[in-house]
Amino acid sequence: MSRLNDPFEHDRDGLRQVEEMVRAARDYVSPSDDLRPRLLESVRVGRRSEGQRRLLISVVAPALVLVVALTNHLLDVRQTLNEASTRRQVARTMSSLQSNLGEQVNRQYWGLADAFFLVKQQHAEALAGVAGASSSDESIDSDRFDARAGVSDPSE
Amino acid sequence: MLGSLFDLTSQRLVRMAIAIARNQDDAEDAVQTALSRVAQNPENLRNADKPWPYLLRMVRNEALAICRKKRRWLSTHSLSELVARRCVSELEREDTHRAVWSALRSLPPEQAEVVVLKSWEEMTFAEIAVVLEISPNTVASRYQYALKKLATKLHKTAEETLAEGGRS
């Protein structure tokens, strides 16, 4: 207490005295008695929780992986079966389409052929009519048109 | 192992934490959290270049985190909450110690921690700079300012004590 009575000046001696007082008060405070058991208990509880978490992970994770793998496998099998039946169905459809298409094409083809021959026939009849009319007319040059050959003068 | 570490270091860690946290409950929470972390990952402390500054820094960071959460920068607390050892033969010096602690806790935390490390941990400015991650010059200037403030505060306390004694 006597030290506190001396006036402190901000000089080297004064500050040295303050340092000594601070050093002397070092052990004035100590940790409370329950800090040590509190600390050890908190660490013990923390380790127990961590152990439980690790156990959960070590059991649940592999189980999850197994379930996911099994599900994927079952889905693959189902997909394969679906694909096979789909392929069969498509093949059937294609073959029926092809056969229908073939008939349609045949019909169209012969239809075109029929139309072509009809036009040719009409031309031939037209030409035959013209040839008959021109045989009585003296102004027509018979070299320019050969009714039998059916060839017309290229210059016309 | 943790118990041994606690027995070796707890008092020093708690008084360091009190200088920052300003009250013993928060200081002990900071010490408990830091030592729990050490228990979870002991290799961090084992592999540190300087384990003691590393541990001091851990406690300091925890105390600062608690302060930030509770925003007790400016408040001071009565010394009655401090768990003080009272030796019969040293009762006459108890007033001085109490005054010192009160003055210390009135300092800004960044100055109080420098005083603690210099006076109680007997570290050099360079070693303190490593713990606090600041330059040695900054440590030195903070220490000087802190001592002057402590001197002023302790002088005022002495005058008040004298005045009270005079009245009674």
PDB file of C-alpha atoms in Angstrom:
ATOM      1  CA  MET A   1       0.000   0.000   0.000  1.00  0.00           C
ATOM      2  CA  SER A   2       2.907   2.341   0.764  1.00  0.00           C
ATOM      3  CA  ARG A   3       4.050   2.187  -2.816  1.00  0.00           C
ATOM      4  CA  LEU A   4       0.744   3.568  -3.941  1.00  0.00           C
ATOM      5  CA  ASN A   5       1.235   6.636  -1.787  1.00  0.00           C
ATOM      6  CA  ASP A   6       4.324   7.734  -3.657  1.00  0.00           C
ATOM      7  CA  PRO A   7       3.527  10.112  -6.460  1.00  0.00           C
ATOM      8  CA  PHE A   8       4.159   8.528  -9.821  1.00  0.00           C
ATOM      9  CA  GLU A   9       5.849  10.574 -12.479  1.00  0.00           C
ATOM     10  CA  HIS A  10       6.196   9.476 -16.012  1.00  0.00           C
ATOM     11  CA  ASP A  11       9.924   9.001 -15.698  1.00  0.00           C
ATOM     12  CA  ARG A  12      12.010   5.889 -15.959  1.00  0.00           C
ATOM     13  CA  ASP A  13      11.996   5.160 -12.209  1.00  0.00           C
ATOM     14  CA  GLY A  14       8.275   5.609 -11.988  1.00  0.00           C
ATOM     15  CA  LEU A  15       7.616   3.269 -14.867  1.00  0.00           C
ATOM     16  CA  ARG A  16      10.033   0.737 -13.442  1.00  0.00           C
ATOM     17  CA  GLN A  17       8.058   0.790 -10.213  1.00  0.00           C
ATOM     18  CA  VAL A  18       4.877   0.131 -12.159  1.00  0.00           C
ATOM     19  CA  GLU A  19       6.562  -2.817 -13.867  1.00  0.00           C
ATOM     20  CA  GLU A  20       7.535  -4.256 -10.499  1.00  0.00           C
ATOM     21  CA  MET A  21       4.025  -3.868  -9.182  1.00  0.00           C
ATOM     22  CA  VAL A  22       2.568  -5.586 -12.234  1.00  0.00           C
ATOM     23  CA  ARG A  23       5.056  -8.431 -11.913  1.00  0.00           C
ATOM     24  CA  ALA A  24       4.221  -8.868  -8.245  1.00  0.00           C
ATOM     25  CA  ALA A  25       0.494  -9.158  -9.029  1.00  0.00           C
ATOM     26  CA  ARG A  26       1.084 -12.015 -11.441  1.00  0.00           C
ATOM     27  CA  ASP A  27      -0.209 -14.777  -9.186  1.00  0.00           C
ATOM     28  CA  TYR A  28      -3.086 -12.784  -7.737  1.00  0.00           C
ATOM     29  CA  VAL A  29      -5.525 -14.531 -10.085  1.00  0.00           C
ATOM     30  CA  SER A  30      -5.828 -18.275 -10.592  1.00  0.00           C
ATOM     31  CA  PRO A  31      -8.187 -20.489 -12.579  1.00  0.00           C
ATOM     32  CA  SER A  32     -11.374 -21.581 -10.832  1.00  0.00           C
ATOM     33  CA  ASP A  33     -11.450 -25.089  -9.398  1.00  0.00           C
ATOM     34  CA  ASP A  34     -14.032 -26.414 -11.828  1.00  0.00           C
ATOM     35  CA  LEU A  35     -12.178 -25.389 -15.000  1.00  0.00           C
ATOM     36  CA  ARG A  36     -10.066 -28.541 -15.142  1.00  0.00           C
ATOM     37  CA  PRO A  37     -12.950 -31.036 -14.771  1.00  0.00           C
ATOM     38  CA  ARG A  38     -15.076 -28.936 -17.139  1.00  0.00           C
ATOM     39  CA  LEU A  39     -12.383 -29.075 -19.791  1.00  0.00           C
ATOM     40  CA  LEU A  40     -11.795 -32.813 -19.475  1.00  0.00           C
ATOM     41  CA  GLU A  41     -15.512 -33.539 -19.586  1.00  0.00           C
ATOM     42  CA  SER A  42     -16.069 -31.390 -22.674  1.00  0.00           C
ATOM     43  CA  VAL A  43     -13.264 -33.190 -24.486  1.00  0.00           C
ATOM     44  CA  ARG A  44     -14.629 -36.585 -23.420  1.00  0.00           C
ATOM     45  CA  VAL A  45     -18.130 -35.698 -24.677  1.00  0.00           C
ATOM     46  CA  GLY A  46     -16.676 -34.352 -27.897  1.00  0.00           C
ATOM     47  CA  ARG A  47     -14.717 -37.552 -28.512  1.00  0.00           C
ATOM     48  CA  ARG A  48     -17.785 -39.702 -27.819  1.00  0.00           C
ATOM     49  CA  SER A  49     -19.849 -37.690 -30.323  1.00  0.00           C
ATOM     50  CA  GLU A  50     -17.068 -37.921 -32.869  1.00  0.00           C
ATOM     51  CA  GLY A  51     -16.867 -41.707 -32.376  1.00  0.00           C
ATOM     52  CA  GLN A  52     -20.607 -42.075 -32.874  1.00  0.00           C
ATOM     53  CA  ARG A  53     -20.450 -39.966 -35.983  1.00  0.00           C
ATOM     54  CA  ARG A  54     -17.645 -42.059 -37.429  1.00  0.00           C
ATOM     55  CA  LEU A  55     -19.512 -45.287 -36.639  1.00  0.00           C
ATOM     56  CA  LEU A  56     -22.577 -43.937 -38.376  1.00  0.00           C
ATOM     57  CA  ILE A  57     -20.568 -43.016 -41.410  1.00  0.00           C
ATOM     58  CA  SER A  58     -18.766 -46.357 -41.516  1.00  0.00           C
ATOM     59  CA  VAL A  59     -22.062 -48.294 -41.412  1.00  0.00           C
ATOM     60  CA  VAL A  60     -24.459 -46.048 -43.283  1.00  0.00           C
ATOM     61  CA  ALA A  61     -22.191 -45.063 -46.147  1.00  0.00           C
ATOM     62  CA  PRO A  62     -21.479 -48.608 -47.388  1.00  0.00           C
ATOM     63  CA  ALA A  63     -25.173 -49.488 -47.008  1.00  0.00           C
ATOM     64  CA  LEU A  64     -26.131 -46.468 -49.095  1.00  0.00           C
ATOM     65  CA  VAL A  65     -23.593 -47.392 -51.749  1.00  0.00           C
ATOM     66  CA  LEU A  66     -24.998 -50.930 -51.880  1.00  0.00           C
ATOM     67  CA  VAL A  67     -28.573 -49.702 -52.208  1.00  0.00           C
ATOM     68  CA  VAL A  68     -27.665 -47.268 -54.963  1.00  0.00           C
ATOM     69  CA  ALA A  69     -25.693 -49.907 -56.876  1.00  0.00           C
ATOM     70  CA  LEU A  70     -28.527 -52.432 -56.592  1.00  0.00           C
ATOM     71  CA  THR A  71     -31.082 -49.883 -57.727  1.00  0.00           C
ATOM     72  CA  ASN A  72     -28.957 -48.942 -60.725  1.00  0.00           C
ATOM     73  CA  HIS A  73     -28.517 -52.593 -61.628  1.00  0.00           C
ATOM     74  CA  LEU A  74     -32.248 -53.255 -61.462  1.00  0.00           C
ATOM     75  CA  LEU A  75     -32.951 -50.169 -63.514  1.00  0.00           C
ATOM     76  CA  ASP A  76     -30.412 -51.289 -66.135  1.00  0.00           C
ATOM     77  CA  VAL A  77     -31.989 -54.736 -66.383  1.00  0.00           C
ATOM     78  CA  ARG A  78     -35.428 -53.233 -66.793  1.00  0.00           C
ATOM     79  CA  GLN A  79     -34.164 -50.829 -69.390  1.00  0.00           C
ATOM     80  CA  THR A  80     -32.526 -53.666 -71.301  1.00  0.00           C
ATOM     81  CA  LEU A  81     -35.757 -55.642 -71.333  1.00  0.00           C
ATOM     82  CA  ASN A  82     -37.709 -52.608 -72.454  1.00  0.00           C
ATOM     83  CA  GLU A  83     -35.197 -51.949 -75.198  1.00  0.00           C
ATOM     84  CA  ALA A  84     -35.448 -55.517 -76.498  1.00  0.00           C
ATOM     85  CA  SER A  85     -39.231 -55.419 -76.746  1.00  0.00           C
ATOM     86  CA  THR A  86     -39.040 -51.952 -78.275  1.00  0.00           C
ATOM     87  CA  ARG A  87     -36.584 -53.197 -80.883  1.00  0.00           C
ATOM     88  CA  ARG A  88     -38.879 -56.088 -81.790  1.00  0.00           C
ATOM     89  CA  GLN A  89     -41.788 -53.743 -82.092  1.00  0.00           C
ATOM     90  CA  VAL A  90     -39.842 -51.363 -84.274  1.00  0.00           C
ATOM     91  CA  ALA A  91     -38.705 -54.182 -86.532  1.00  0.00           C
ATOM     92  CA  ARG A  92     -42.288 -55.317 -86.986  1.00  0.00           C
ATOM     93  CA  THR A  93     -43.439 -51.819 -87.751  1.00  0.00           C
ATOM     94  CA  MET A  94     -40.610 -51.274 -90.216  1.00  0.00           C
ATOM     95  CA  SER A  95     -41.314 -54.443 -92.103  1.00  0.00           C
ATOM     96  CA  SER A  96     -45.027 -53.621 -92.372  1.00  0.00           C
ATOM     97  CA  LEU A  97     -44.161 -50.126 -93.462  1.00  0.00           C
ATOM     98  CA  GLN A  98     -41.783 -51.446 -96.067  1.00  0.00           C
ATOM     99  CA  SER A  99     -44.322 -53.818 -97.477  1.00  0.00           C
ATOM    100  CA  ASN A 100     -46.988 -51.082 -97.579  1.00  0.00           C
ATOM    101  CA  LEU A 101     -44.549 -48.702 -99.149  1.00  0.00           C
ATOM    102  CA  GLY A 102     -43.613 -51.274-101.764  1.00  0.00           C
ATOM    103  CA  GLU A 103     -47.196 -51.686-102.825  1.00  0.00           C
ATOM    104  CA  GLN A 104     -47.696 -47.965-102.911  1.00  0.00           C
ATOM    105  CA  VAL A 105     -44.564 -47.437-104.996  1.00  0.00           C
ATOM    106  CA  ASN A 106     -45.618 -50.190-107.406  1.00  0.00           C
ATOM    107  CA  ARG A 107     -49.011 -48.672-107.820  1.00  0.00           C
ATOM    108  CA  GLN A 108     -47.522 -45.236-108.445  1.00  0.00           C
ATOM    109  CA  TYR A 109     -44.975 -46.622-110.846  1.00  0.00           C
ATOM    110  CA  TRP A 110     -47.492 -48.473-113.008  1.00  0.00           C
ATOM    111  CA  GLY A 111     -49.806 -45.537-112.801  1.00  0.00           C
ATOM    112  CA  LEU A 112     -47.108 -43.298-114.285  1.00  0.00           C
ATOM    113  CA  ALA A 113     -46.339 -45.856-116.920  1.00  0.00           C
ATOM    114  CA  ASP A 114     -50.030 -46.053-117.869  1.00  0.00           C
ATOM    115  CA  ALA A 115     -50.228 -42.264-118.080  1.00  0.00           C
ATOM    116  CA  PHE A 116     -47.132 -42.167-120.310  1.00  0.00           C
ATOM    117  CA  PHE A 117     -48.433 -44.722-122.748  1.00  0.00           C
ATOM    118  CA  LEU A 118     -51.764 -42.907-122.906  1.00  0.00           C
ATOM    119  CA  VAL A 119     -50.036 -39.669-123.873  1.00  0.00           C
ATOM    120  CA  LYS A 120     -47.975 -41.479-126.503  1.00  0.00           C
ATOM    121  CA  GLN A 121     -51.112 -43.001-127.915  1.00  0.00           C
ATOM    122  CA  GLN A 122     -52.793 -39.634-128.123  1.00  0.00           C
ATOM    123  CA  HIS A 123     -49.811 -38.147-129.921  1.00  0.00           C
ATOM    124  CA  ALA A 124     -49.785 -41.023-132.361  1.00  0.00           C
ATOM    125  CA  GLU A 125     -53.478 -40.598-133.107  1.00  0.00           C
ATOM    126  CA  ALA A 126     -52.995 -36.883-133.543  1.00  0.00           C
ATOM    127  CA  LEU A 127     -50.167 -37.457-135.955  1.00  0.00           C
ATOM    128  CA  ALA A 128     -52.101 -40.049-137.870  1.00  0.00           C
ATOM    129  CA  GLY A 129     -54.963 -37.529-138.291  1.00  0.00           C
ATOM    130  CA  VAL A 130     -52.609 -34.869-139.576  1.00  0.00           C
ATOM    131  CA  ALA A 131     -50.955 -37.256-142.024  1.00  0.00           C
ATOM    132  CA  GLY A 132     -54.332 -38.235-143.465  1.00  0.00           C
ATOM    133  CA  ALA A 133     -55.372 -34.611-144.031  1.00  0.00           C
ATOM    134  CA  SER A 134     -52.128 -33.624-145.715  1.00  0.00           C
ATOM    135  CA  SER A 135     -52.137 -36.391-148.425  1.00  0.00           C
ATOM    136  CA  SER A 136     -54.851 -34.467-150.435  1.00  0.00           C
ATOM    137  CA  ASP A 137     -53.085 -31.085-150.307  1.00  0.00           C
ATOM    138  CA  GLU A 138     -50.514 -30.446-153.297  1.00  0.00           C
ATOM    139  CA  SER A 139     -48.789 -27.448-151.559  1.00  0.00           C
ATOM    140  CA  ILE A 140     -47.308 -29.660-148.895  1.00  0.00           C
ATOM    141  CA  ASP A 141     -43.776 -30.843-149.564  1.00  0.00           C
ATOM    142  CA  SER A 142     -43.758 -34.582-148.966  1.00  0.00           C
ATOM    143  CA  ASP A 143     -39.993 -34.499-148.062  1.00  0.00           C
ATOM    144  CA  ARG A 144     -40.637 -32.313-145.093  1.00  0.00           C
ATOM    145  CA  PHE A 145     -42.880 -34.827-143.391  1.00  0.00           C
ATOM    146  CA  ASP A 146     -42.726 -38.594-143.349  1.00  0.00           C
ATOM    147  CA  ALA A 147     -46.054 -39.804-141.855  1.00  0.00           C
ATOM    148  CA  ARG A 148     -44.901 -43.442-141.715  1.00  0.00           C
ATOM    149  CA  ALA A 149     -41.652 -42.639-139.926  1.00  0.00           C
ATOM    150  CA  GLY A 150     -43.403 -40.111-137.701  1.00  0.00           C
ATOM    151  CA  VAL A 151     -40.479 -37.675-138.006  1.00  0.00           C
ATOM    152  CA  SER A 152     -41.085 -33.955-138.382  1.00  0.00           C
ATOM    153  CA  ASP A 153     -38.797 -31.367-139.971  1.00  0.00           C
ATOM    154  CA  PRO A 154     -36.256 -30.297-137.393  1.00  0.00           C
ATOM    155  CA  SER A 155     -36.275 -26.705-138.693  1.00  0.00           C
ATOM    156  CA  GLU A 156     -39.929 -26.348-137.667  1.00  0.00           C
TER     157      GLU A 156
ATOM    158  CA  MET B   1      -2.057 -35.826 -21.319  1.00  0.00           C
ATOM    159  CA  LEU B   2      -4.559 -32.979 -21.539  1.00  0.00           C
ATOM    160  CA  GLY B   3      -4.717 -32.820 -17.757  1.00  0.00           C
ATOM    161  CA  SER B   4      -0.946 -32.435 -17.576  1.00  0.00           C
ATOM    162  CA  LEU B   5      -0.990 -29.703 -20.186  1.00  0.00           C
ATOM    163  CA  PHE B   6      -3.690 -27.948 -18.199  1.00  0.00           C
ATOM    164  CA  ASP B   7      -1.746 -28.190 -14.942  1.00  0.00           C
ATOM    165  CA  LEU B   8       1.342 -26.729 -16.592  1.00  0.00           C
ATOM    166  CA  THR B   9      -0.259 -23.869 -18.441  1.00  0.00           C
ATOM    167  CA  SER B  10      -3.705 -22.986 -17.123  1.00  0.00           C
ATOM    168  CA  GLN B  11      -2.782 -20.182 -14.761  1.00  0.00           C
ATOM    169  CA  ARG B  12      -0.654 -18.423 -17.328  1.00  0.00           C
ATOM    170  CA  LEU B  13      -3.275 -18.880 -20.004  1.00  0.00           C
ATOM    171  CA  VAL B  14      -6.108 -17.686 -17.788  1.00  0.00           C
ATOM    172  CA  ARG B  15      -4.346 -14.505 -16.725  1.00  0.00           C
ATOM    173  CA  MET B  16      -3.469 -13.755 -20.352  1.00  0.00           C
ATOM    174  CA  ALA B  17      -7.103 -14.275 -21.306  1.00  0.00           C
ATOM    175  CA  ILE B  18      -8.388 -12.080 -18.453  1.00  0.00           C
ATOM    176  CA  ALA B  19      -6.286  -9.184 -19.748  1.00  0.00           C
ATOM    177  CA  ILE B  20      -8.228  -9.388 -22.990  1.00  0.00           C
ATOM    178  CA  ALA B  21     -11.655 -10.608 -21.950  1.00  0.00           C
ATOM    179  CA  ARG B  22     -11.823  -8.475 -18.791  1.00  0.00           C
ATOM    180  CA  ASN B  23     -13.660 -11.103 -16.794  1.00  0.00           C
ATOM    181  CA  GLN B  24     -12.725 -14.520 -15.528  1.00  0.00           C
ATOM    182  CA  ASP B  25     -15.728 -16.462 -16.881  1.00  0.00           C
ATOM    183  CA  ASP B  26     -15.057 -15.435 -20.449  1.00  0.00           C
ATOM    184  CA  ALA B  27     -11.325 -15.901 -19.963  1.00  0.00           C
ATOM    185  CA  GLU B  28     -11.825 -19.464 -18.740  1.00  0.00           C
ATOM    186  CA  ASP B  29     -14.213 -20.182 -21.628  1.00  0.00           C
ATOM    187  CA  ALA B  30     -11.504 -19.034 -24.006  1.00  0.00           C
ATOM    188  CA  VAL B  31      -8.909 -21.254 -22.331  1.00  0.00           C
ATOM    189  CA  GLN B  32     -11.292 -24.221 -22.343  1.00  0.00           C
ATOM    190  CA  THR B  33     -12.085 -23.804 -26.038  1.00  0.00           C
ATOM    191  CA  ALA B  34      -8.426 -23.462 -26.978  1.00  0.00           C
ATOM    192  CA  LEU B  35      -7.335 -26.517 -25.000  1.00  0.00           C
ATOM    193  CA  SER B  36     -10.259 -28.546 -26.368  1.00  0.00           C
ATOM    194  CA  ARG B  37      -9.051 -27.751 -29.872  1.00  0.00           C
ATOM    195  CA  VAL B  38      -5.570 -28.847 -28.899  1.00  0.00           C
ATOM    196  CA  ALA B  39      -7.025 -32.132 -27.612  1.00  0.00           C
ATOM    197  CA  GLN B  40      -8.802 -32.704 -30.920  1.00  0.00           C
ATOM    198  CA  ASN B  41      -5.719 -31.999 -33.031  1.00  0.00           C
ATOM    199  CA  PRO B  42      -2.649 -32.386 -30.818  1.00  0.00           C
ATOM    200  CA  GLU B  43      -0.328 -32.675 -33.809  1.00  0.00           C
ATOM    201  CA  ASN B  44      -0.881 -28.973 -34.579  1.00  0.00           C
ATOM    202  CA  LEU B  45       0.686 -27.971 -31.291  1.00  0.00           C
ATOM    203  CA  ARG B  46       3.310 -30.678 -31.502  1.00  0.00           C
ATOM    204  CA  ASN B  47       4.402 -29.608 -34.962  1.00  0.00           C
ATOM    205  CA  ALA B  48       4.429 -25.858 -34.213  1.00  0.00           C
ATOM    206  CA  ASP B  49       7.845 -24.173 -34.374  1.00  0.00           C
ATOM    207  CA  LYS B  50       7.198 -22.475 -31.062  1.00  0.00           C
ATOM    208  CA  PRO B  51       4.477 -24.318 -29.142  1.00  0.00           C
ATOM    209  CA  TRP B  52       4.091 -21.869 -26.270  1.00  0.00           C
ATOM    210  CA  PRO B  53       3.533 -18.749 -28.425  1.00  0.00           C
ATOM    211  CA  TYR B  54       1.246 -20.894 -30.578  1.00  0.00           C
ATOM    212  CA  LEU B  55      -0.841 -21.819 -27.553  1.00  0.00           C
ATOM    213  CA  LEU B  56      -0.887 -18.222 -26.299  1.00  0.00           C
ATOM    214  CA  ARG B  57      -2.087 -17.104 -29.707  1.00  0.00           C
ATOM    215  CA  MET B  58      -4.873 -19.687 -29.687  1.00  0.00           C
ATOM    216  CA  VAL B  59      -6.113 -18.478 -26.297  1.00  0.00           C
ATOM    217  CA  ARG B  60      -5.803 -14.872 -27.363  1.00  0.00           C
ATOM    218  CA  ASN B  61      -7.860 -15.475 -30.501  1.00  0.00           C
ATOM    219  CA  GLU B  62     -10.556 -17.241 -28.536  1.00  0.00           C
ATOM    220  CA  ALA B  63     -10.691 -14.414 -25.982  1.00  0.00           C
ATOM    221  CA  LEU B  64     -10.961 -11.836 -28.755  1.00  0.00           C
ATOM    222  CA  ALA B  65     -13.738 -13.825 -30.402  1.00  0.00           C
ATOM    223  CA  ILE B  66     -15.685 -13.921 -27.148  1.00  0.00           C
ATOM    224  CA  CYS B  67     -15.164 -10.178 -26.675  1.00  0.00           C
ATOM    225  CA  ARG B  68     -16.456  -9.488 -30.149  1.00  0.00           C
ATOM    226  CA  LYS B  69     -19.555 -11.547 -29.518  1.00  0.00           C
ATOM    227  CA  LYS B  70     -20.254  -9.984 -26.169  1.00  0.00           C
ATOM    228  CA  ARG B  71     -18.977  -6.467 -26.970  1.00  0.00           C
ATOM    229  CA  ARG B  72     -17.343  -5.878 -23.633  1.00  0.00           C
ATOM    230  CA  TRP B  73     -14.496  -3.716 -24.896  1.00  0.00           C
ATOM    231  CA  LEU B  74     -15.266  -0.733 -22.789  1.00  0.00           C
ATOM    232  CA  SER B  75     -16.767  -2.207 -19.681  1.00  0.00           C
ATOM    233  CA  THR B  76     -14.763  -3.093 -16.662  1.00  0.00           C
ATOM    234  CA  HIS B  77     -15.798  -5.442 -13.974  1.00  0.00           C
ATOM    235  CA  SER B  78     -15.364  -5.585 -10.293  1.00  0.00           C
ATOM    236  CA  LEU B  79     -12.468  -7.534  -8.993  1.00  0.00           C
ATOM    237  CA  SER B  80     -14.747  -9.533  -6.749  1.00  0.00           C
ATOM    238  CA  GLU B  81     -15.409 -11.983  -9.596  1.00  0.00           C
ATOM    239  CA  LEU B  82     -11.750 -12.808  -9.877  1.00  0.00           C
ATOM    240  CA  VAL B  83     -10.747 -15.955  -8.110  1.00  0.00           C
ATOM    241  CA  ALA B  84      -7.881 -14.673  -6.089  1.00  0.00           C
ATOM    242  CA  ARG B  85      -5.576 -16.627  -3.899  1.00  0.00           C
ATOM    243  CA  ARG B  86      -5.365 -15.011  -0.549  1.00  0.00           C
ATOM    244  CA  CYS B  87      -2.370 -15.895   1.521  1.00  0.00           C
ATOM    245  CA  VAL B  88      -2.568 -14.667   5.079  1.00  0.00           C
ATOM    246  CA  SER B  89       1.007 -13.514   5.024  1.00  0.00           C
ATOM    247  CA  GLU B  90       0.419 -11.462   1.867  1.00  0.00           C
ATOM    248  CA  LEU B  91      -2.794  -9.705   2.826  1.00  0.00           C
ATOM    249  CA  GLU B  92      -0.956  -6.421   3.167  1.00  0.00           C
ATOM    250  CA  ARG B  93      -0.077  -6.518  -0.508  1.00  0.00           C
ATOM    251  CA  GLU B  94      -3.549  -7.536  -1.634  1.00  0.00           C
ATOM    252  CA  ASP B  95      -4.704  -3.950  -2.067  1.00  0.00           C
ATOM    253  CA  THR B  96      -1.807  -3.261  -4.415  1.00  0.00           C
ATOM    254  CA  HIS B  97      -2.452  -6.414  -6.415  1.00  0.00           C
ATOM    255  CA  ARG B  98      -6.128  -5.615  -6.650  1.00  0.00           C
ATOM    256  CA  ALA B  99      -5.363  -2.099  -7.831  1.00  0.00           C
ATOM    257  CA  VAL B 100      -2.935  -3.413 -10.427  1.00  0.00           C
ATOM    258  CA  TRP B 101      -5.490  -5.841 -11.802  1.00  0.00           C
ATOM    259  CA  SER B 102      -8.156  -3.180 -11.895  1.00  0.00           C
ATOM    260  CA  ALA B 103      -5.825  -0.805 -13.725  1.00  0.00           C
ATOM    261  CA  LEU B 104      -4.768  -3.555 -16.130  1.00  0.00           C
ATOM    262  CA  ARG B 105      -8.320  -4.376 -17.048  1.00  0.00           C
ATOM    263  CA  SER B 106      -9.041  -0.739 -17.763  1.00  0.00           C
ATOM    264  CA  LEU B 107      -6.427  -0.738 -20.528  1.00  0.00           C
ATOM    265  CA  PRO B 108      -7.377  -1.402 -24.145  1.00  0.00           C
ATOM    266  CA  PRO B 109      -6.938  -5.142 -24.767  1.00  0.00           C
ATOM    267  CA  GLU B 110      -4.124  -4.644 -27.287  1.00  0.00           C
ATOM    268  CA  GLN B 111      -2.075  -2.846 -24.621  1.00  0.00           C
ATOM    269  CA  ALA B 112      -3.048  -5.132 -21.745  1.00  0.00           C
ATOM    270  CA  GLU B 113      -1.909  -8.254 -23.599  1.00  0.00           C
ATOM    271  CA  VAL B 114       1.501  -6.692 -24.264  1.00  0.00           C
ATOM    272  CA  VAL B 115       1.913  -5.909 -20.563  1.00  0.00           C
ATOM    273  CA  VAL B 116       0.943  -9.453 -19.616  1.00  0.00           C
ATOM    274  CA  LEU B 117       3.355 -11.050 -22.049  1.00  0.00           C
ATOM    275  CA  LYS B 118       6.203  -8.705 -21.116  1.00  0.00           C
ATOM    276  CA  SER B 119       5.749  -8.673 -17.346  1.00  0.00           C
ATOM    277  CA  TRP B 120       4.364 -12.132 -16.607  1.00  0.00           C
ATOM    278  CA  GLU B 121       5.580 -14.254 -19.487  1.00  0.00           C
ATOM    279  CA  GLU B 122       8.909 -12.389 -19.489  1.00  0.00           C
ATOM    280  CA  MET B 123       9.026 -12.344 -23.261  1.00  0.00           C
ATOM    281  CA  THR B 124      11.115  -9.979 -25.326  1.00  0.00           C
ATOM    282  CA  PHE B 125       9.485  -7.519 -27.697  1.00  0.00           C
ATOM    283  CA  ALA B 126      10.521  -9.742 -30.599  1.00  0.00           C
ATOM    284  CA  GLU B 127       8.891 -12.811 -29.042  1.00  0.00           C
ATOM    285  CA  ILE B 128       5.739 -10.841 -28.251  1.00  0.00           C
ATOM    286  CA  ALA B 129       5.659  -9.649 -31.857  1.00  0.00           C
ATOM    287  CA  VAL B 130       5.579 -13.292 -32.990  1.00  0.00           C
ATOM    288  CA  VAL B 131       2.647 -14.129 -30.714  1.00  0.00           C
ATOM    289  CA  LEU B 132       0.614 -11.049 -31.618  1.00  0.00           C
ATOM    290  CA  GLU B 133       1.692 -11.015 -35.283  1.00  0.00           C
ATOM    291  CA  ILE B 134       2.708  -7.362 -35.199  1.00  0.00           C
ATOM    292  CA  SER B 135       6.065  -5.595 -35.472  1.00  0.00           C
ATOM    293  CA  PRO B 136       8.414  -5.340 -32.461  1.00  0.00           C
ATOM    294  CA  ASN B 137       8.246  -1.538 -32.719  1.00  0.00           C
ATOM    295  CA  THR B 138       4.488  -1.635 -32.329  1.00  0.00           C
ATOM    296  CA  VAL B 139       4.899  -3.907 -29.321  1.00  0.00           C
ATOM    297  CA  ALA B 140       7.377  -1.498 -27.733  1.00  0.00           C
ATOM    298  CA  SER B 141       5.198   1.562 -28.254  1.00  0.00           C
ATOM    299  CA  ARG B 142       2.100  -0.199 -26.934  1.00  0.00           C
ATOM    300  CA  TYR B 143       4.039  -1.282 -23.874  1.00  0.00           C
ATOM    301  CA  GLN B 144       5.235   2.271 -23.180  1.00  0.00           C
ATOM    302  CA  TYR B 145       1.735   3.711 -23.538  1.00  0.00           C
ATOM    303  CA  ALA B 146       0.351   0.970 -21.342  1.00  0.00           C
ATOM    304  CA  LEU B 147       2.846   1.595 -18.545  1.00  0.00           C
ATOM    305  CA  LYS B 148       2.101   5.319 -18.555  1.00  0.00           C
ATOM    306  CA  LYS B 149      -1.618   4.682 -18.380  1.00  0.00           C
ATOM    307  CA  LEU B 150      -1.106   2.197 -15.559  1.00  0.00           C
ATOM    308  CA  ALA B 151       1.011   4.718 -13.693  1.00  0.00           C
ATOM    309  CA  THR B 152      -1.682   7.382 -14.029  1.00  0.00           C
ATOM    310  CA  LYS B 153      -4.405   4.969 -13.041  1.00  0.00           C
ATOM    311  CA  LEU B 154      -2.534   3.624 -10.027  1.00  0.00           C
ATOM    312  CA  HIS B 155      -1.682   7.129  -8.886  1.00  0.00           C
ATOM    313  CA  LYS B 156      -5.338   8.106  -9.059  1.00  0.00           C
ATOM    314  CA  THR B 157      -6.279   4.972  -7.134  1.00  0.00           C
ATOM    315  CA  ALA B 158      -3.714   5.799  -4.471  1.00  0.00           C
ATOM    316  CA  GLU B 159      -5.109   9.307  -4.105  1.00  0.00           C
ATOM    317  CA  GLU B 160      -8.657   7.971  -3.810  1.00  0.00           C
ATOM    318  CA  THR B 161      -7.558   5.460  -1.201  1.00  0.00           C
ATOM    319  CA  LEU B 162      -5.818   8.159   0.770  1.00  0.00           C
ATOM    320  CA  ALA B 163      -8.893  10.376   0.589  1.00  0.00           C
ATOM    321  CA  GLU B 164     -11.139   7.550   1.822  1.00  0.00           C
ATOM    322  CA  GLY B 165      -8.730   6.793   4.601  1.00  0.00           C
ATOM    323  CA  GLY B 166      -8.742  10.447   5.569  1.00  0.00           C
ATOM    324  CA  ARG B 167     -12.567  10.591   5.666  1.00  0.00           C
ATOM    325  CA  SER B 168     -12.849   7.438   7.789  1.00  0.00           C
TER     326      SER B 168
END
